[in-house]
PDB file of C-alpha atoms in Angstrom:
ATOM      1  CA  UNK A   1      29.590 -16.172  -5.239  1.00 45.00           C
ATOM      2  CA  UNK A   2      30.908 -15.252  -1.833  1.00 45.00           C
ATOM      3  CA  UNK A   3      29.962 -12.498   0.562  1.00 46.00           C
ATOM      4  CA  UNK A   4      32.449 -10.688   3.073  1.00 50.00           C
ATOM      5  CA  UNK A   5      31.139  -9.674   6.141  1.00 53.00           C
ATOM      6  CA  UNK A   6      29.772  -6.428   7.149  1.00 60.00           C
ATOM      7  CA  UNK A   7      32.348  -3.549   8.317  1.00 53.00           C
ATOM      8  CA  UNK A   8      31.362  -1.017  11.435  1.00 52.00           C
ATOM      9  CA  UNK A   9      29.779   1.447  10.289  1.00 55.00           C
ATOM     10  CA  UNK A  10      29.684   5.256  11.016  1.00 47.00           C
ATOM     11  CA  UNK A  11      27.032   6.689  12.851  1.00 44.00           C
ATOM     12  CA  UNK A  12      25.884   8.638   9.880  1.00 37.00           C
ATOM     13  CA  UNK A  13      26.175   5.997   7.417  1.00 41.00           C
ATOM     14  CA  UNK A  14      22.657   4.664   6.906  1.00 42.00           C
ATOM     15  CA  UNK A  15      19.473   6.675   8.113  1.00 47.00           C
ATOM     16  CA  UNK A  16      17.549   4.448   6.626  1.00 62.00           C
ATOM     17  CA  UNK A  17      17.401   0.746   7.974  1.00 77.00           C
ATOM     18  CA  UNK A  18      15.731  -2.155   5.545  1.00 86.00           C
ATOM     19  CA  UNK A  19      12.677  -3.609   7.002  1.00 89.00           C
ATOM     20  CA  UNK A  20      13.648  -6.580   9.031  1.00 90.00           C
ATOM     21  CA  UNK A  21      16.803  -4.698  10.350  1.00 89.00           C
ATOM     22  CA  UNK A  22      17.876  -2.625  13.245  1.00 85.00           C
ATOM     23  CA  UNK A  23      20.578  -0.818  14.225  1.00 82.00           C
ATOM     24  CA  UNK A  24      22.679  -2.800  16.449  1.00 82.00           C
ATOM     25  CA  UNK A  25      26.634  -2.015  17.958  1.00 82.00           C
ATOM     26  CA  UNK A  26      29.148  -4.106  15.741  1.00 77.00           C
ATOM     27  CA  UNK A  27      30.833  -7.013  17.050  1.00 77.00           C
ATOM     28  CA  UNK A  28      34.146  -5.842  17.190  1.00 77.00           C
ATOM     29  CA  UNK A  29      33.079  -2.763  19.686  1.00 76.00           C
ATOM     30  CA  UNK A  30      33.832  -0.232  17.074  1.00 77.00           C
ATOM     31  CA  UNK A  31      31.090   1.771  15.210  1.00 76.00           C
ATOM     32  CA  UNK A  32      27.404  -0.424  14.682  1.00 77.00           C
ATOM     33  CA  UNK A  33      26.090  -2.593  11.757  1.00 79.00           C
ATOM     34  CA  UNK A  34      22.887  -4.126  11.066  1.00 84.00           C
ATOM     35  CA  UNK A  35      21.110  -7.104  12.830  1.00 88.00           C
ATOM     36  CA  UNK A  36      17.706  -9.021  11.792  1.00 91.00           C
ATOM     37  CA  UNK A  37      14.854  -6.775  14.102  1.00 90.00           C
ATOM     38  CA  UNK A  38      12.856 -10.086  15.795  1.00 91.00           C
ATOM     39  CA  UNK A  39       9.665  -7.952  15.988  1.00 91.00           C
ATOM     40  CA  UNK A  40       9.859  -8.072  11.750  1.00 91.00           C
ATOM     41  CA  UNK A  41      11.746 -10.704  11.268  1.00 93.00           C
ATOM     42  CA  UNK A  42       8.988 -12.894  11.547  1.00 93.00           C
ATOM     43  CA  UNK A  43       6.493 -10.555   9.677  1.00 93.00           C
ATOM     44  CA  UNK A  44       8.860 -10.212   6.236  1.00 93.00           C
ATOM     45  CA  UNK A  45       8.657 -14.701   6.340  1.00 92.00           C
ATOM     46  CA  UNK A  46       4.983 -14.497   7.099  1.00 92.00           C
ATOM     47  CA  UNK A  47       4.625 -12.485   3.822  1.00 93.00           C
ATOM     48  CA  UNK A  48       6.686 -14.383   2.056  1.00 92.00           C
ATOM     49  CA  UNK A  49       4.620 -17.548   2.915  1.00 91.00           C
ATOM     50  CA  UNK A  50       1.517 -15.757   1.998  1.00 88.00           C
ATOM     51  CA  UNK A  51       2.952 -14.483  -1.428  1.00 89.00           C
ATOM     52  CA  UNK A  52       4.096 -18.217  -2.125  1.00 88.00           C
ATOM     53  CA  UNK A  53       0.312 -19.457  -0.732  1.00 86.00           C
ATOM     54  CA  UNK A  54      -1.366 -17.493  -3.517  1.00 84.00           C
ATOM     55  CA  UNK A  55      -2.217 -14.054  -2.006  1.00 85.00           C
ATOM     56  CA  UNK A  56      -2.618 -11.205  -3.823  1.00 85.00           C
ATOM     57  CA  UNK A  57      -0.237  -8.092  -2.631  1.00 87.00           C
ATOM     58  CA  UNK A  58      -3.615  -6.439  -1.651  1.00 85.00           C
ATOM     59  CA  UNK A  59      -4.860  -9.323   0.603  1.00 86.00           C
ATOM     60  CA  UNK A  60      -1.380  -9.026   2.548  1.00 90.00           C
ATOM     61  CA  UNK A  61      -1.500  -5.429   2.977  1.00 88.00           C
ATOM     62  CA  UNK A  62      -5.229  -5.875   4.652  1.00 87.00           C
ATOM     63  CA  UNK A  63      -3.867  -8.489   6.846  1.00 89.00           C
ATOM     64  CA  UNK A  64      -1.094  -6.047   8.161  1.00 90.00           C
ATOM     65  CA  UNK A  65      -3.356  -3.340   8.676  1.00 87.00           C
ATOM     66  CA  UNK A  66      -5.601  -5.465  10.729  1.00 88.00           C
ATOM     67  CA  UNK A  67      -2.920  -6.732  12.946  1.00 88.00           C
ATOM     68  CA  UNK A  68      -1.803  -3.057  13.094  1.00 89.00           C
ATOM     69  CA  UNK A  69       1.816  -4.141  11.742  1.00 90.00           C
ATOM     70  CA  UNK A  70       3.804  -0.361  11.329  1.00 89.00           C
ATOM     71  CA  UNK A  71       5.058  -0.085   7.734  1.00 88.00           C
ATOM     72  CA  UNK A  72       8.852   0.263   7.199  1.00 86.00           C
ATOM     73  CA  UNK A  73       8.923   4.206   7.761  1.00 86.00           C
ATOM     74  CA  UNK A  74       6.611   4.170  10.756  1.00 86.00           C
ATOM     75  CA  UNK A  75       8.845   1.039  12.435  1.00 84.00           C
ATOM     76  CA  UNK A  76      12.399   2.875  11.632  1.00 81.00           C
ATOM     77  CA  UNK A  77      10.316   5.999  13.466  1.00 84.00           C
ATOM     78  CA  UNK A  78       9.106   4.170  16.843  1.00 81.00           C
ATOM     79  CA  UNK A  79      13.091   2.741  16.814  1.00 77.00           C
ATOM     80  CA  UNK A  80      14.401   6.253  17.054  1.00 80.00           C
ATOM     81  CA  UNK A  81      12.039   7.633  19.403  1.00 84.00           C
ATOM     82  CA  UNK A  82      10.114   9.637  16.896  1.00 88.00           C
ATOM     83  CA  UNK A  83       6.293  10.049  16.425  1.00 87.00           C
ATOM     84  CA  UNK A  84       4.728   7.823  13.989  1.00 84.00           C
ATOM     85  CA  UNK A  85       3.203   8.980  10.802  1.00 83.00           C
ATOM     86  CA  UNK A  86       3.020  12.426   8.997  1.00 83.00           C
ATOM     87  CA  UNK A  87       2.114  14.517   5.954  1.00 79.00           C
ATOM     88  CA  UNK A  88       1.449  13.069   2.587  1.00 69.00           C
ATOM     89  CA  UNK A  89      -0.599  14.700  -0.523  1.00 64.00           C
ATOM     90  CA  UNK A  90      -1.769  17.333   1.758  1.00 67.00           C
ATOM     91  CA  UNK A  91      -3.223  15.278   4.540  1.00 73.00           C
ATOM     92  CA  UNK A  92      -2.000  14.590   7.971  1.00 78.00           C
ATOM     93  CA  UNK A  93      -1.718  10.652   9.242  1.00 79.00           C
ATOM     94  CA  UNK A  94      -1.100   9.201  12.720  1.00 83.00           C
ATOM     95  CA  UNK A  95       0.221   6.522  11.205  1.00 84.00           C
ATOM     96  CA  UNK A  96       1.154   5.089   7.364  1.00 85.00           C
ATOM     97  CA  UNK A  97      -0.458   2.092   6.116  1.00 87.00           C
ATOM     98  CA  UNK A  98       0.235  -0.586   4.142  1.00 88.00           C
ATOM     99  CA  UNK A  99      -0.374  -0.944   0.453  1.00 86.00           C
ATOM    100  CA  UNK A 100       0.702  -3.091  -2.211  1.00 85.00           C
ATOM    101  CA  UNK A 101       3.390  -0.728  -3.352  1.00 84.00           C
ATOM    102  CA  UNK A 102       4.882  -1.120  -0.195  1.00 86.00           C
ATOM    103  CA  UNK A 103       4.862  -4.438  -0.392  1.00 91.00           C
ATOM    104  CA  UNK A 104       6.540  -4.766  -3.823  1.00 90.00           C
ATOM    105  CA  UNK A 105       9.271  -2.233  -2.834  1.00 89.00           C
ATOM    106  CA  UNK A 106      10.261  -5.003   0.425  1.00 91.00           C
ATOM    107  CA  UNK A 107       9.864  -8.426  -1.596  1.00 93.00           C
ATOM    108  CA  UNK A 108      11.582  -6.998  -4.274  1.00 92.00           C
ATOM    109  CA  UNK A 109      14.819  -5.994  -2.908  1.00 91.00           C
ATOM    110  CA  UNK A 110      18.315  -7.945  -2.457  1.00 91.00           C
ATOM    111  CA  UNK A 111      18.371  -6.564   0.867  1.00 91.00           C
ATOM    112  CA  UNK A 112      16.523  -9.346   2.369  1.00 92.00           C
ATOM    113  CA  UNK A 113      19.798 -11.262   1.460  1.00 92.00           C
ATOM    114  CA  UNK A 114      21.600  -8.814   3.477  1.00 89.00           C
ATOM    115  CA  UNK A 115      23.098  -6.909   0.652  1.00 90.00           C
ATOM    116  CA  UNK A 116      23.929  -3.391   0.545  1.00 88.00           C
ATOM    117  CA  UNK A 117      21.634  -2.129  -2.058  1.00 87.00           C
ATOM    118  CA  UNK A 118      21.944   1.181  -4.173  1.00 84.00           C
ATOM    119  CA  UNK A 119      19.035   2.183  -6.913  1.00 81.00           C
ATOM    120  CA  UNK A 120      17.547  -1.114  -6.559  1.00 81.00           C
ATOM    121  CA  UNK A 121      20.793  -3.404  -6.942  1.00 86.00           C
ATOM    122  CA  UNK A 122      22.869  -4.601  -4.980  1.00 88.00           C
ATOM    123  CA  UNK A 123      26.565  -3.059  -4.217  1.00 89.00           C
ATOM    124  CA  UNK A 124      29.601  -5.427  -5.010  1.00 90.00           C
ATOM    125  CA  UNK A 125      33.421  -4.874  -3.874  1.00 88.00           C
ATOM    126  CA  UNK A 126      36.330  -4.782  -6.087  1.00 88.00           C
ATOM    127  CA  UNK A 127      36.173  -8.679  -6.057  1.00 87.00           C
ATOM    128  CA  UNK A 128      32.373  -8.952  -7.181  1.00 86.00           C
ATOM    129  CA  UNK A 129      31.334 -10.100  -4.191  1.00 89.00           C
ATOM    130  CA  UNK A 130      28.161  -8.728  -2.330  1.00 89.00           C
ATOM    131  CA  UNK A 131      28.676  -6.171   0.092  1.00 87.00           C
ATOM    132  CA  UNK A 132      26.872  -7.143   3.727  1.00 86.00           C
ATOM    133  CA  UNK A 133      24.721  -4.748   5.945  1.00 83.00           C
ATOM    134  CA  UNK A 134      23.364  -7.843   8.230  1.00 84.00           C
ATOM    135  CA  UNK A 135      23.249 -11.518   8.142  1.00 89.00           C
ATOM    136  CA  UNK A 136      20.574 -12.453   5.472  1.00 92.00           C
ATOM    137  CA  UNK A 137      16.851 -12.480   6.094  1.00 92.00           C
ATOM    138  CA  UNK A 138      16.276 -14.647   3.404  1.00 91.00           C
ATOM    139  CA  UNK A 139      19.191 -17.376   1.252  1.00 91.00           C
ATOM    140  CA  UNK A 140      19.895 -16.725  -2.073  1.00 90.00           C
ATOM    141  CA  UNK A 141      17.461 -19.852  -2.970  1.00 89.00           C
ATOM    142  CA  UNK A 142      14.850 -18.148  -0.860  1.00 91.00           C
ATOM    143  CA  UNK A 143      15.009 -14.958  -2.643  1.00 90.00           C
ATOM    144  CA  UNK A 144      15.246 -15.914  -6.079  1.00 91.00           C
ATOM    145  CA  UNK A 145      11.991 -18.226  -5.277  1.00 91.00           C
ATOM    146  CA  UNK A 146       9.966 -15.411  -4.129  1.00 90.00           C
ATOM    147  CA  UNK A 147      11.439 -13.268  -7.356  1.00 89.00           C
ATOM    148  CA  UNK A 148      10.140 -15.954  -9.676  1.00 88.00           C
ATOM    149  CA  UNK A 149       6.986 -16.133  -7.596  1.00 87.00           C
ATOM    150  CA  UNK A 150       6.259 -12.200  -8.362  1.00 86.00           C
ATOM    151  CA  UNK A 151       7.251 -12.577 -12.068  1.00 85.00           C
ATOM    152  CA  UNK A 152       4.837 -15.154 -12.943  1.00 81.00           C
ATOM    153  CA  UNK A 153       2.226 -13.463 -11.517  1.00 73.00           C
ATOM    154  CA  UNK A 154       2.938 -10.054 -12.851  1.00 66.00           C
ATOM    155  CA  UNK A 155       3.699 -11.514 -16.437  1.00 56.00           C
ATOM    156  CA  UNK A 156       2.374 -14.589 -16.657  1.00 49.00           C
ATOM    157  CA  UNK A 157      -0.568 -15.056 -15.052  1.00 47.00           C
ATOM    158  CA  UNK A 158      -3.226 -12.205 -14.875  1.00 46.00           C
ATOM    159  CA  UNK A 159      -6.138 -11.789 -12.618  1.00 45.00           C
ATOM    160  CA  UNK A 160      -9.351 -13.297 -13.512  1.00 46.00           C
ATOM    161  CA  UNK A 161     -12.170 -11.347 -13.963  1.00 43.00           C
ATOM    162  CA  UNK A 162     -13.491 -10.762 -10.635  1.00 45.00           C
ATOM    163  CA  UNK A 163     -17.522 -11.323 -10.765  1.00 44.00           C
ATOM    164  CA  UNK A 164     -18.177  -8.800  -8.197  1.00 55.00           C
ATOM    165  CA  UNK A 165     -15.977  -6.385  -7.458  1.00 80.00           C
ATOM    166  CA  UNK A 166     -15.955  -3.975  -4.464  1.00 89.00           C
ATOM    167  CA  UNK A 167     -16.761  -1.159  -5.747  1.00 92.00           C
ATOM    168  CA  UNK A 168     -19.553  -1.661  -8.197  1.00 89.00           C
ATOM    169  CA  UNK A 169     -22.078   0.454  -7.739  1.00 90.00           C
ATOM    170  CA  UNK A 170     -19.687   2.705  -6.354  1.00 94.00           C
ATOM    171  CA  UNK A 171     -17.827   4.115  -8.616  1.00 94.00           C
ATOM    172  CA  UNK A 172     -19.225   6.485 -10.997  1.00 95.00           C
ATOM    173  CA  UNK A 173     -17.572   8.333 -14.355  1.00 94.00           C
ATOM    174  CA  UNK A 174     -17.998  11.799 -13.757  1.00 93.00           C
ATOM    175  CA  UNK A 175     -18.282  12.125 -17.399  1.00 92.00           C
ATOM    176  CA  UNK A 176     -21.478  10.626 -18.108  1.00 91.00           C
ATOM    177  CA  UNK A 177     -22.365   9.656 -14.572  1.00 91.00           C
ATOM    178  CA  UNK A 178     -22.337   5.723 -15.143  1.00 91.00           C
ATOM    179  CA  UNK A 179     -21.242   2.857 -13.465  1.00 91.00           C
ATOM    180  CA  UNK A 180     -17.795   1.716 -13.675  1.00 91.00           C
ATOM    181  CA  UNK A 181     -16.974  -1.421 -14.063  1.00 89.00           C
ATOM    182  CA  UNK A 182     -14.151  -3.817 -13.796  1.00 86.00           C
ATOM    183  CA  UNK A 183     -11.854  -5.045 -16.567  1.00 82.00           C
ATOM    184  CA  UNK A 184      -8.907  -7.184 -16.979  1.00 75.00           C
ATOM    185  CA  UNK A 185      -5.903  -6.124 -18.654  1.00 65.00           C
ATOM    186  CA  UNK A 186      -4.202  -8.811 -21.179  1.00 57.00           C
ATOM    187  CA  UNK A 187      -0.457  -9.496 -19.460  1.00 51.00           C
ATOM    188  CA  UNK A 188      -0.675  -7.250 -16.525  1.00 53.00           C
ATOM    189  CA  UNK A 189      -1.235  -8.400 -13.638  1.00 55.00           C
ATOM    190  CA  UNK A 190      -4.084  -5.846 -12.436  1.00 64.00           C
ATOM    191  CA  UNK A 191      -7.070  -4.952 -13.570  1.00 79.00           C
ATOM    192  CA  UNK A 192      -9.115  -1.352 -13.610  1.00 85.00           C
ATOM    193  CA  UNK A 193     -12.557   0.372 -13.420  1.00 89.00           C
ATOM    194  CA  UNK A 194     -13.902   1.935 -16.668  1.00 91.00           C
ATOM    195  CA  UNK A 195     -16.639   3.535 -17.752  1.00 89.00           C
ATOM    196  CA  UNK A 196     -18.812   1.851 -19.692  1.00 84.00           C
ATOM    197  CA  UNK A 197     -21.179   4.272 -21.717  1.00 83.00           C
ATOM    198  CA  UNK A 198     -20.575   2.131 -25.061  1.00 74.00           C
ATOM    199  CA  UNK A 199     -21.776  -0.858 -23.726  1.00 71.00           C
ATOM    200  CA  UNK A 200     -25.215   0.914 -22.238  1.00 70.00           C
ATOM    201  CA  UNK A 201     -25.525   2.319 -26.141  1.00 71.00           C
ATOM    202  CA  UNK A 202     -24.673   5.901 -24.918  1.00 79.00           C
ATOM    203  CA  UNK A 203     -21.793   8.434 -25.491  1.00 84.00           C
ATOM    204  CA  UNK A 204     -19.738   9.645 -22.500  1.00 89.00           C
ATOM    205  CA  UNK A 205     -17.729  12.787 -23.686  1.00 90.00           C
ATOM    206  CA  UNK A 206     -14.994  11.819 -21.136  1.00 91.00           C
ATOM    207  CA  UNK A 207     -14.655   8.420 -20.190  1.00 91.00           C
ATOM    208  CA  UNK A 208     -12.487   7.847 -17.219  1.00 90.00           C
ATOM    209  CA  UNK A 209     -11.199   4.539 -15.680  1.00 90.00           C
ATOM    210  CA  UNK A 210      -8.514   4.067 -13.257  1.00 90.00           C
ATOM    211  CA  UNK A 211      -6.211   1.104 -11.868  1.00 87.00           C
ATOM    212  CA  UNK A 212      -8.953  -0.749  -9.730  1.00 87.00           C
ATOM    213  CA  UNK A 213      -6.810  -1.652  -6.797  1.00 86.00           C
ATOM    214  CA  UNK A 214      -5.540   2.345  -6.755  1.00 88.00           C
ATOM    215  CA  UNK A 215      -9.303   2.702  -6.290  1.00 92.00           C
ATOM    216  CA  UNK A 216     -10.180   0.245  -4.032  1.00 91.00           C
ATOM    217  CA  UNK A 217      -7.783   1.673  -1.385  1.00 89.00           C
ATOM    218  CA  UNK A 218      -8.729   5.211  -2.122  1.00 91.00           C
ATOM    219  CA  UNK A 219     -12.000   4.455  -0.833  1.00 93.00           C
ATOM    220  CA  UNK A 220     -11.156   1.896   1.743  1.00 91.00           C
ATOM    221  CA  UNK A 221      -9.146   4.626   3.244  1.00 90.00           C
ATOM    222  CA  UNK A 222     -11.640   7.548   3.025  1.00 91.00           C
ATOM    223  CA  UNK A 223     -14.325   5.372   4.338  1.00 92.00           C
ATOM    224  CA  UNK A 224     -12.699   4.436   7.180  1.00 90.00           C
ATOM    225  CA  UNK A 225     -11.637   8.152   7.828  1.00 90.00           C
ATOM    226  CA  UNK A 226     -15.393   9.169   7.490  1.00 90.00           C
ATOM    227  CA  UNK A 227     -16.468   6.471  10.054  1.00 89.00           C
ATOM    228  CA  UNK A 228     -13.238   6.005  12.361  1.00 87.00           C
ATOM    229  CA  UNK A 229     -12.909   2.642  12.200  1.00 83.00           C
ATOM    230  CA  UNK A 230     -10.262  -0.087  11.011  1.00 80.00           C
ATOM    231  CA  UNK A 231     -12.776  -2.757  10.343  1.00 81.00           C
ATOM    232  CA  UNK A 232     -12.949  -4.949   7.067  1.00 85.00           C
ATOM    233  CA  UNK A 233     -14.830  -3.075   4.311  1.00 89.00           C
ATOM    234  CA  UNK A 234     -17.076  -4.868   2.024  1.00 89.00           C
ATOM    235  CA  UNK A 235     -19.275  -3.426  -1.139  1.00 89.00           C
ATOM    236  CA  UNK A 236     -22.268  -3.923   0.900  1.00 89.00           C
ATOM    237  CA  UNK A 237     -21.369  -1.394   3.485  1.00 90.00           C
ATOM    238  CA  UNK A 238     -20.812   0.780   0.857  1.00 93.00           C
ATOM    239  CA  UNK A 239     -23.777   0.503  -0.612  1.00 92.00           C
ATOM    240  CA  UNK A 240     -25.462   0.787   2.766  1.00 91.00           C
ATOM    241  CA  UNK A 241     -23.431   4.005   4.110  1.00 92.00           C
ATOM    242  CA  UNK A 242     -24.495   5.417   0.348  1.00 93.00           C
ATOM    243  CA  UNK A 243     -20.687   5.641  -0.796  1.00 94.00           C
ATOM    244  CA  UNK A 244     -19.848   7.067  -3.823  1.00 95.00           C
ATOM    245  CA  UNK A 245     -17.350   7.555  -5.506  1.00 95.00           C
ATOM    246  CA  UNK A 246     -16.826   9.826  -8.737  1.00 95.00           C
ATOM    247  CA  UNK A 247     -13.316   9.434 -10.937  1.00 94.00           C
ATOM    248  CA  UNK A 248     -12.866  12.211 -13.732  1.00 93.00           C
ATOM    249  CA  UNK A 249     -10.703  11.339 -16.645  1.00 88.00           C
ATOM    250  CA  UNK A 250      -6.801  11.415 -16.821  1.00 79.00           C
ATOM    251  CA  UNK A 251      -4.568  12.900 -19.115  1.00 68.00           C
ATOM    252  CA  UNK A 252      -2.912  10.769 -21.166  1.00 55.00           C
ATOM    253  CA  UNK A 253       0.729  10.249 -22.002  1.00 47.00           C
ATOM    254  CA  UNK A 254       3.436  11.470 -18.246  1.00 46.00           C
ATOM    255  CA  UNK A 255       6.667  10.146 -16.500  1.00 45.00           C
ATOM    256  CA  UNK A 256       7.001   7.590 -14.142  1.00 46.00           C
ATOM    257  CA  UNK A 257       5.884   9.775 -11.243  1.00 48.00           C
ATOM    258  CA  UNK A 258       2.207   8.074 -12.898  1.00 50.00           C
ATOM    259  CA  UNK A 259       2.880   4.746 -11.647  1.00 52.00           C
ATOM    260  CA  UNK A 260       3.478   5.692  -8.525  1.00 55.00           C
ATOM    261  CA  UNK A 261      -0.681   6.434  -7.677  1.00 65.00           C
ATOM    262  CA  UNK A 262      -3.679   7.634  -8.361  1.00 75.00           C
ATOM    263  CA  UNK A 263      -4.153  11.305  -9.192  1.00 81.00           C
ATOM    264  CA  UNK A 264      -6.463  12.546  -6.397  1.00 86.00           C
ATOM    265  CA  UNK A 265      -7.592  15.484  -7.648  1.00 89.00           C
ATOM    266  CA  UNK A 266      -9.666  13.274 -10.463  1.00 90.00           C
ATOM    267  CA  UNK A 267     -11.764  11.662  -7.406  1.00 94.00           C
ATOM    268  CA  UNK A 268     -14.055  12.570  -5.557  1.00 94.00           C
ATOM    269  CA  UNK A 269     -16.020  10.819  -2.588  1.00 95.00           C
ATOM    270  CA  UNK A 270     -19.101  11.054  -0.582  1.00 94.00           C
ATOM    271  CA  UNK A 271     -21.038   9.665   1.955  1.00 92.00           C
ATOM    272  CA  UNK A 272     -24.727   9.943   1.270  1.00 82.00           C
ATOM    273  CA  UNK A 273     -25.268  13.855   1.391  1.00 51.00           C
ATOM    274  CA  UNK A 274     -22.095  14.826   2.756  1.00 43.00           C
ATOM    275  CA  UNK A 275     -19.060  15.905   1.046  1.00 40.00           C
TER     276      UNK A 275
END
């Protein structure tokens, strides 16, 4: 189907730019439009190679951290002159980082195409055709690739079970006070850590378990708080640095506002005596 070119835009149209874009002055000298940001352009193809290559969503989002990429909101910040980071749950950050939700949100949308999107989809004119912001990021052929990429992995093909994961010996139900431990879920595409007073023969009056990779970053990011650093972290240094971490049992049943994260208030973490 065709696409018609962008139209100037007003200077309050958009305050939100997709990643891979900047604002730039329209062509025709009236108004501004959208125009591929070099400094990302070349970041949004390097995760799309490493999402074709195999990686998980996760392994990207380390990868960015450690080569202290700015997410989308922090980028559209330093672009308008504005201080990086901010408040989020209760806490104050210099900066945001990257997660695998943040990920998803870029891969997944037809703005990489260059399409005006609204609510996820993309905005057609009276015609049908796609409505431009920018020249596209990705082709059509390019996009729909990567969309069938994601959809075999998040329906088709779930994780294996991982033989050590990081945070065994780490995680503890605060019901019982057990391990948690790592299982698979059939069709999904992520696993999470459960308690497992059954298996030890023992009753647990509130068994918790939580999405593993919510988890994972949880601590990842409270560790590094606790010891100011950026560096890789592996189960070992946990175990070292005496690491724990405690997860209390959810409600059941709640919106979509669930999906969006772990409940905080159900965790708890500490580094050898200290709180």
């Amino acid at each position: 189907m065709p696409t018609k070119s962008c139209a100037p835009q007003a200077d309050t149209a958009v305050a939100w730019f997709p990643f891979g874009y900047k604002k730039a002055p329209h062509p025709s000298g009236t108004g501004w439009c959208l125009a591929p940001d070099p400094e990302t352009v070349p970041v949004v193809r390097a995760i799309v190679d490493d999402v074709h290559s195999g990686l998980s969503l996760v392994a990207i989002a380390q990868k960015l951290e450690t080569a202290e990429v700015l997410v989308p909101r922090d980028r559209h910040a330093h672009l308008q002159g504005r201080p990086t980071g901010g408040r989020r749950h209760g806490r104050d950050f210099e900066r945001f980082r990257w997660t695998a939700g943040s990920l998803c949100k870029i891969l997944r949308t037809p703005a990489l195409m260059g399409h005006r999107v609204h609510k996820g989809a993309t905005v057609r004119d009276a015609d049908g055709s796609p409505v431009l912001i920018g020249p596209p990021l990705l082709t059509e052929e390019e996009f729909q690739a990567l969309q069938a990429t994601l959809d075999a992995r998040s329906n088709g093909n779930p994780p294996k079970r991982r033989e050590t994961s990081l945070l065994i010996g780490v995680a503890h139900c605060t019901g019982c006070g057990g391990r948690m431990y790592f299982a698979t879920r059939k069709a999904y595409a992520y696993g999470d850590y459960v308690c497992r007073a059954s298996a030890r023969g023992t009753t647990c009056s509130a068994p918790a378990s939580i999405r593993a990779s919510w988890l994972d970053e949880f601590t990842v990011d409270r560790y590094r708080e606790a010891f100011a650093t950026d560096r890789e972290v592996t189960r070992g240094q946990l175990l070292r640095d005496g690491v724990r971490v405690t997860v209390a049992k959810g409600r059941s049943g709640g919106g979509r506002e669930r999906l969006a994260g772990p409940d905080t208030s159900r965790l708890t973490f500490t580094v050898g005596s200290r709180p």
